[in-house]
Amino acid sequence: LQARAPEIASIKTEGFAGFGKTAYKVTLREPIAGWNINGRQQYVDATGSSFTRNYYAAPPVQIVDRSGVQVEIGQAVASNRFLRFVGQAVGLSNDRGYDVEEVIIPSGTTRQVELRLKDVSYPIKLSIDRGAGAQVEDMDRAVKWFTSKNIKPQYVDIRVSGKAYYL
């Protein structure tokens, strides 16, 4: 069923619902981010699962594509891996107390993203080639360090494990 309707997160048997009938509880995926591509809205939840039908309010985070990649009909612009990474990065950031306002695909690339956080004046650069969990952990340490030192960089790049580059 999930292959035909990926917006379904889970289905659980609730028990007997009459002779020859069974009751089920269907849980739908709640979007954490959305992306409008060629007039078609796509969503991703906190686990990184992508889907096209949303039964909840519009997600608070939109993915903004500034990559410059030309989109052709039938071409997959956002891979499931990319959307999974974005969903996990936003979900893990929220778990650490950050409100992600925007996810930007910067010019000239489709393998990295910039997170814009509420109350943080600079973007955080992440790579989809490195785990979201490790990068969000590095992001958390970097933002706390910059805040403690009252430093406001133009950006923070945490694409390399254990390092934070900034300008």
PDB file of C-alpha atoms in Angstrom:
ATOM      1  CA  LEU A   1       0.000   0.000   0.000  1.00  0.00           C
ATOM      2  CA  GLN A   2       2.840   2.389   0.804  1.00  0.00           C
ATOM      3  CA  ALA A   3       4.298   1.844  -2.682  1.00  0.00           C
ATOM      4  CA  ARG A   4       1.084   3.254  -4.169  1.00  0.00           C
ATOM      5  CA  ALA A   5       0.534   5.873  -1.442  1.00  0.00           C
ATOM      6  CA  PRO A   6       3.873   6.970   0.064  1.00  0.00           C
ATOM      7  CA  GLU A   7       2.058   9.551   2.233  1.00  0.00           C
ATOM      8  CA  ILE A   8       1.043   6.654   4.507  1.00  0.00           C
ATOM      9  CA  ALA A   9       3.486   6.331   7.401  1.00  0.00           C
ATOM     10  CA  SER A  10       1.990   3.216   8.987  1.00  0.00           C
ATOM     11  CA  ILE A  11      -1.030   0.963   9.116  1.00  0.00           C
ATOM     12  CA  LYS A  12      -1.908  -0.946  12.280  1.00  0.00           C
ATOM     13  CA  THR A  13      -4.633  -3.468  12.922  1.00  0.00           C
ATOM     14  CA  GLU A  14      -7.071  -2.157  15.524  1.00  0.00           C
ATOM     15  CA  GLY A  15      -8.972  -5.400  15.872  1.00  0.00           C
ATOM     16  CA  PHE A  16     -12.342  -6.872  14.999  1.00  0.00           C
ATOM     17  CA  ALA A  17     -14.869  -4.524  13.369  1.00  0.00           C
ATOM     18  CA  GLY A  18     -17.712  -6.927  12.756  1.00  0.00           C
ATOM     19  CA  PHE A  19     -18.164 -10.218  10.987  1.00  0.00           C
ATOM     20  CA  GLY A  20     -15.538 -10.499   8.271  1.00  0.00           C
ATOM     21  CA  LYS A  21     -14.250  -6.972   8.940  1.00  0.00           C
ATOM     22  CA  THR A  22     -11.081  -5.642  10.520  1.00  0.00           C
ATOM     23  CA  ALA A  23     -10.456  -2.102  11.764  1.00  0.00           C
ATOM     24  CA  TYR A  24      -7.205  -0.386  10.827  1.00  0.00           C
ATOM     25  CA  LYS A  25      -5.511   2.758  12.033  1.00  0.00           C
ATOM     26  CA  VAL A  26      -3.802   4.648   9.219  1.00  0.00           C
ATOM     27  CA  THR A  27      -1.131   7.187  10.142  1.00  0.00           C
ATOM     28  CA  LEU A  28      -0.208   9.740   7.486  1.00  0.00           C
ATOM     29  CA  ARG A  29       3.165  11.393   7.061  1.00  0.00           C
ATOM     30  CA  GLU A  30       3.345  14.967   8.293  1.00  0.00           C
ATOM     31  CA  PRO A  31       5.511  17.146   6.044  1.00  0.00           C
ATOM     32  CA  ILE A  32       8.433  19.005   7.538  1.00  0.00           C
ATOM     33  CA  ALA A  33       9.580  20.602   4.262  1.00  0.00           C
ATOM     34  CA  GLY A  34       8.195  21.153   0.786  1.00  0.00           C
ATOM     35  CA  TRP A  35       9.550  21.807  -2.665  1.00  0.00           C
ATOM     36  CA  ASN A  36       7.638  23.080  -5.672  1.00  0.00           C
ATOM     37  CA  ILE A  37       9.163  21.849  -8.902  1.00  0.00           C
ATOM     38  CA  ASN A  38       7.529  22.422 -12.306  1.00  0.00           C
ATOM     39  CA  GLY A  39       4.256  23.265 -10.567  1.00  0.00           C
ATOM     40  CA  ARG A  40       4.273  19.962  -8.653  1.00  0.00           C
ATOM     41  CA  GLN A  41       4.584  20.136  -4.884  1.00  0.00           C
ATOM     42  CA  GLN A  42       6.706  17.487  -3.199  1.00  0.00           C
ATOM     43  CA  TYR A  43       7.003  16.953   0.552  1.00  0.00           C
ATOM     44  CA  VAL A  44       9.389  15.255   2.951  1.00  0.00           C
ATOM     45  CA  ASP A  45       8.799  14.210   6.573  1.00  0.00           C
ATOM     46  CA  ALA A  46      11.232  14.141   9.519  1.00  0.00           C
ATOM     47  CA  THR A  47      12.321  10.587   8.675  1.00  0.00           C
ATOM     48  CA  GLY A  48      13.293  11.680   5.168  1.00  0.00           C
ATOM     49  CA  SER A  49      10.444   9.956   3.339  1.00  0.00           C
ATOM     50  CA  SER A  50       9.165  11.879   0.326  1.00  0.00           C
ATOM     51  CA  PHE A  51       5.577  12.042  -0.910  1.00  0.00           C
ATOM     52  CA  THR A  52       3.289  14.223  -3.030  1.00  0.00           C
ATOM     53  CA  ARG A  53      -0.066  14.208  -1.179  1.00  0.00           C
ATOM     54  CA  ASN A  54      -0.301  16.272   1.969  1.00  0.00           C
ATOM     55  CA  TYR A  55      -3.217  16.042   4.385  1.00  0.00           C
ATOM     56  CA  TYR A  56      -1.824  18.555   6.898  1.00  0.00           C
ATOM     57  CA  ALA A  57      -1.129  22.284   6.845  1.00  0.00           C
ATOM     58  CA  ALA A  58       1.602  23.481   4.500  1.00  0.00           C
ATOM     59  CA  PRO A  59       5.037  22.700   5.954  1.00  0.00           C
ATOM     60  CA  PRO A  60       6.921  25.541   7.640  1.00  0.00           C
ATOM     61  CA  VAL A  61      10.052  25.006   5.519  1.00  0.00           C
ATOM     62  CA  GLN A  62      10.280  25.421   1.739  1.00  0.00           C
ATOM     63  CA  ILE A  63      13.275  24.252  -0.247  1.00  0.00           C
ATOM     64  CA  VAL A  64      14.518  27.088  -2.464  1.00  0.00           C
ATOM     65  CA  ASP A  65      16.374  25.956  -5.587  1.00  0.00           C
ATOM     66  CA  ARG A  66      19.086  28.390  -6.634  1.00  0.00           C
ATOM     67  CA  SER A  67      21.223  25.683  -8.252  1.00  0.00           C
ATOM     68  CA  GLY A  68      20.571  26.883 -11.785  1.00  0.00           C
ATOM     69  CA  VAL A  69      20.037  23.298 -12.944  1.00  0.00           C
ATOM     70  CA  GLN A  70      17.640  23.244 -15.887  1.00  0.00           C
ATOM     71  CA  VAL A  71      14.617  21.047 -15.246  1.00  0.00           C
ATOM     72  CA  GLU A  72      13.293  18.956 -18.113  1.00  0.00           C
ATOM     73  CA  ILE A  73      10.040  17.043 -18.168  1.00  0.00           C
ATOM     74  CA  GLY A  74      10.586  13.516 -16.869  1.00  0.00           C
ATOM     75  CA  GLN A  75      13.903  14.377 -15.243  1.00  0.00           C
ATOM     76  CA  ALA A  76      14.297  13.712 -11.513  1.00  0.00           C
ATOM     77  CA  VAL A  77      15.662  16.889  -9.966  1.00  0.00           C
ATOM     78  CA  ALA A  78      15.417  15.871  -6.327  1.00  0.00           C
ATOM     79  CA  SER A  79      16.469  12.335  -5.613  1.00  0.00           C
ATOM     80  CA  ASN A  80      14.930  10.453  -2.725  1.00  0.00           C
ATOM     81  CA  ARG A  81      18.383  10.550  -1.131  1.00  0.00           C
ATOM     82  CA  PHE A  82      18.426  14.347  -1.338  1.00  0.00           C
ATOM     83  CA  LEU A  83      14.928  14.686   0.102  1.00  0.00           C
ATOM     84  CA  ARG A  84      15.724  12.121   2.826  1.00  0.00           C
ATOM     85  CA  PHE A  85      18.774  14.194   3.812  1.00  0.00           C
ATOM     86  CA  VAL A  86      16.754  17.431   3.927  1.00  0.00           C
ATOM     87  CA  GLY A  87      13.990  15.822   6.000  1.00  0.00           C
ATOM     88  CA  GLN A  88      16.471  14.366   8.455  1.00  0.00           C
ATOM     89  CA  ALA A  89      18.498  17.590   8.724  1.00  0.00           C
ATOM     90  CA  VAL A  90      15.392  19.684   9.392  1.00  0.00           C
ATOM     91  CA  GLY A  91      13.937  17.129  11.821  1.00  0.00           C
ATOM     92  CA  LEU A  92      17.192  16.750  13.776  1.00  0.00           C
ATOM     93  CA  SER A  93      17.658  20.537  13.872  1.00  0.00           C
ATOM     94  CA  ASN A  94      14.153  20.898  15.295  1.00  0.00           C
ATOM     95  CA  ASP A  95      14.972  18.208  17.887  1.00  0.00           C
ATOM     96  CA  ARG A  96      17.928  20.345  19.023  1.00  0.00           C
ATOM     97  CA  GLY A  97      15.723  23.413  19.416  1.00  0.00           C
ATOM     98  CA  TYR A  98      16.412  25.192  16.130  1.00  0.00           C
ATOM     99  CA  ASP A  99      13.644  26.414  13.848  1.00  0.00           C
ATOM    100  CA  VAL A 100      14.707  25.935  10.245  1.00  0.00           C
ATOM    101  CA  GLU A 101      13.102  28.683   8.181  1.00  0.00           C
ATOM    102  CA  GLU A 102      14.488  27.819   4.772  1.00  0.00           C
ATOM    103  CA  VAL A 103      16.584  25.225   2.953  1.00  0.00           C
ATOM    104  CA  ILE A 104      18.487  26.626  -0.014  1.00  0.00           C
ATOM    105  CA  ILE A 105      20.197  24.705  -2.811  1.00  0.00           C
ATOM    106  CA  PRO A 106      23.042  27.115  -3.645  1.00  0.00           C
ATOM    107  CA  SER A 107      24.101  28.106  -7.141  1.00  0.00           C
ATOM    108  CA  GLY A 108      26.100  25.592  -9.141  1.00  0.00           C
ATOM    109  CA  THR A 109      25.476  22.495  -7.022  1.00  0.00           C
ATOM    110  CA  THR A 110      22.848  19.918  -6.157  1.00  0.00           C
ATOM    111  CA  ARG A 111      24.931  18.082  -3.532  1.00  0.00           C
ATOM    112  CA  GLN A 112      24.831  20.653  -0.762  1.00  0.00           C
ATOM    113  CA  VAL A 113      22.288  22.801   1.017  1.00  0.00           C
ATOM    114  CA  GLU A 114      22.254  25.882   3.206  1.00  0.00           C
ATOM    115  CA  LEU A 115      20.020  25.948   6.270  1.00  0.00           C
ATOM    116  CA  ARG A 116      18.597  29.280   7.405  1.00  0.00           C
ATOM    117  CA  LEU A 117      17.767  29.135  11.113  1.00  0.00           C
ATOM    118  CA  LYS A 118      15.463  31.433  13.029  1.00  0.00           C
ATOM    119  CA  ASP A 119      17.443  33.819  15.264  1.00  0.00           C
ATOM    120  CA  VAL A 120      20.740  32.877  13.545  1.00  0.00           C
ATOM    121  CA  SER A 121      21.885  35.559  11.097  1.00  0.00           C
ATOM    122  CA  TYR A 122      24.100  33.340   8.933  1.00  0.00           C
ATOM    123  CA  PRO A 123      23.452  30.254   6.776  1.00  0.00           C
ATOM    124  CA  ILE A 124      24.867  26.826   7.639  1.00  0.00           C
ATOM    125  CA  LYS A 125      26.339  24.862   4.697  1.00  0.00           C
ATOM    126  CA  LEU A 126      25.808  21.081   4.713  1.00  0.00           C
ATOM    127  CA  SER A 127      26.635  18.294   2.257  1.00  0.00           C
ATOM    128  CA  ILE A 128      24.255  15.493   1.344  1.00  0.00           C
ATOM    129  CA  ASP A 129      27.323  13.222   1.074  1.00  0.00           C
ATOM    130  CA  ARG A 130      27.820  13.242   4.858  1.00  0.00           C
ATOM    131  CA  GLY A 131      25.284  12.038   7.416  1.00  0.00           C
ATOM    132  CA  ALA A 132      22.665  14.553   8.523  1.00  0.00           C
ATOM    133  CA  GLY A 133      23.010  13.597  12.201  1.00  0.00           C
ATOM    134  CA  ALA A 134      26.732  14.306  12.381  1.00  0.00           C
ATOM    135  CA  GLN A 135      26.371  17.602  10.535  1.00  0.00           C
ATOM    136  CA  VAL A 136      23.508  18.811  12.719  1.00  0.00           C
ATOM    137  CA  GLU A 137      25.593  17.941  15.788  1.00  0.00           C
ATOM    138  CA  ASP A 138      28.534  19.942  14.353  1.00  0.00           C
ATOM    139  CA  MET A 139      26.128  22.773  13.487  1.00  0.00           C
ATOM    140  CA  ASP A 140      24.818  22.844  17.051  1.00  0.00           C
ATOM    141  CA  ARG A 141      28.340  23.074  18.503  1.00  0.00           C
ATOM    142  CA  ALA A 142      29.363  25.781  16.018  1.00  0.00           C
ATOM    143  CA  VAL A 143      26.262  27.953  16.571  1.00  0.00           C
ATOM    144  CA  LYS A 144      26.683  27.719  20.361  1.00  0.00           C
ATOM    145  CA  TRP A 145      30.379  28.593  20.093  1.00  0.00           C
ATOM    146  CA  PHE A 146      29.741  31.601  17.824  1.00  0.00           C
ATOM    147  CA  THR A 147      26.972  32.779  20.149  1.00  0.00           C
ATOM    148  CA  SER A 148      29.197  32.453  23.225  1.00  0.00           C
ATOM    149  CA  LYS A 149      31.969  34.481  21.518  1.00  0.00           C
ATOM    150  CA  ASN A 150      29.473  36.996  20.061  1.00  0.00           C
ATOM    151  CA  ILE A 151      30.788  36.314  16.549  1.00  0.00           C
ATOM    152  CA  LYS A 152      28.437  36.834  13.579  1.00  0.00           C
ATOM    153  CA  PRO A 153      30.014  35.262  10.497  1.00  0.00           C
ATOM    154  CA  GLN A 154      28.660  35.567   6.951  1.00  0.00           C
ATOM    155  CA  TYR A 155      28.261  31.771   6.802  1.00  0.00           C
ATOM    156  CA  VAL A 156      29.403  28.568   8.536  1.00  0.00           C
ATOM    157  CA  ASP A 157      30.507  25.570   6.483  1.00  0.00           C
ATOM    158  CA  ILE A 158      30.343  22.240   8.349  1.00  0.00           C
ATOM    159  CA  ARG A 159      30.625  19.897   5.377  1.00  0.00           C
ATOM    160  CA  VAL A 160      33.929  18.465   6.692  1.00  0.00           C
ATOM    161  CA  SER A 161      33.659  16.208   9.753  1.00  0.00           C
ATOM    162  CA  GLY A 162      34.715  17.882  12.995  1.00  0.00           C
ATOM    163  CA  LYS A 163      35.515  21.198  11.289  1.00  0.00           C
ATOM    164  CA  ALA A 164      33.627  24.464  10.971  1.00  0.00           C
ATOM    165  CA  TYR A 165      34.837  26.952   8.390  1.00  0.00           C
ATOM    166  CA  TYR A 166      33.466  30.469   8.431  1.00  0.00           C
ATOM    167  CA  LEU A 167      33.847  33.858   6.886  1.00  0.00           C
TER     168      LEU A 167
END
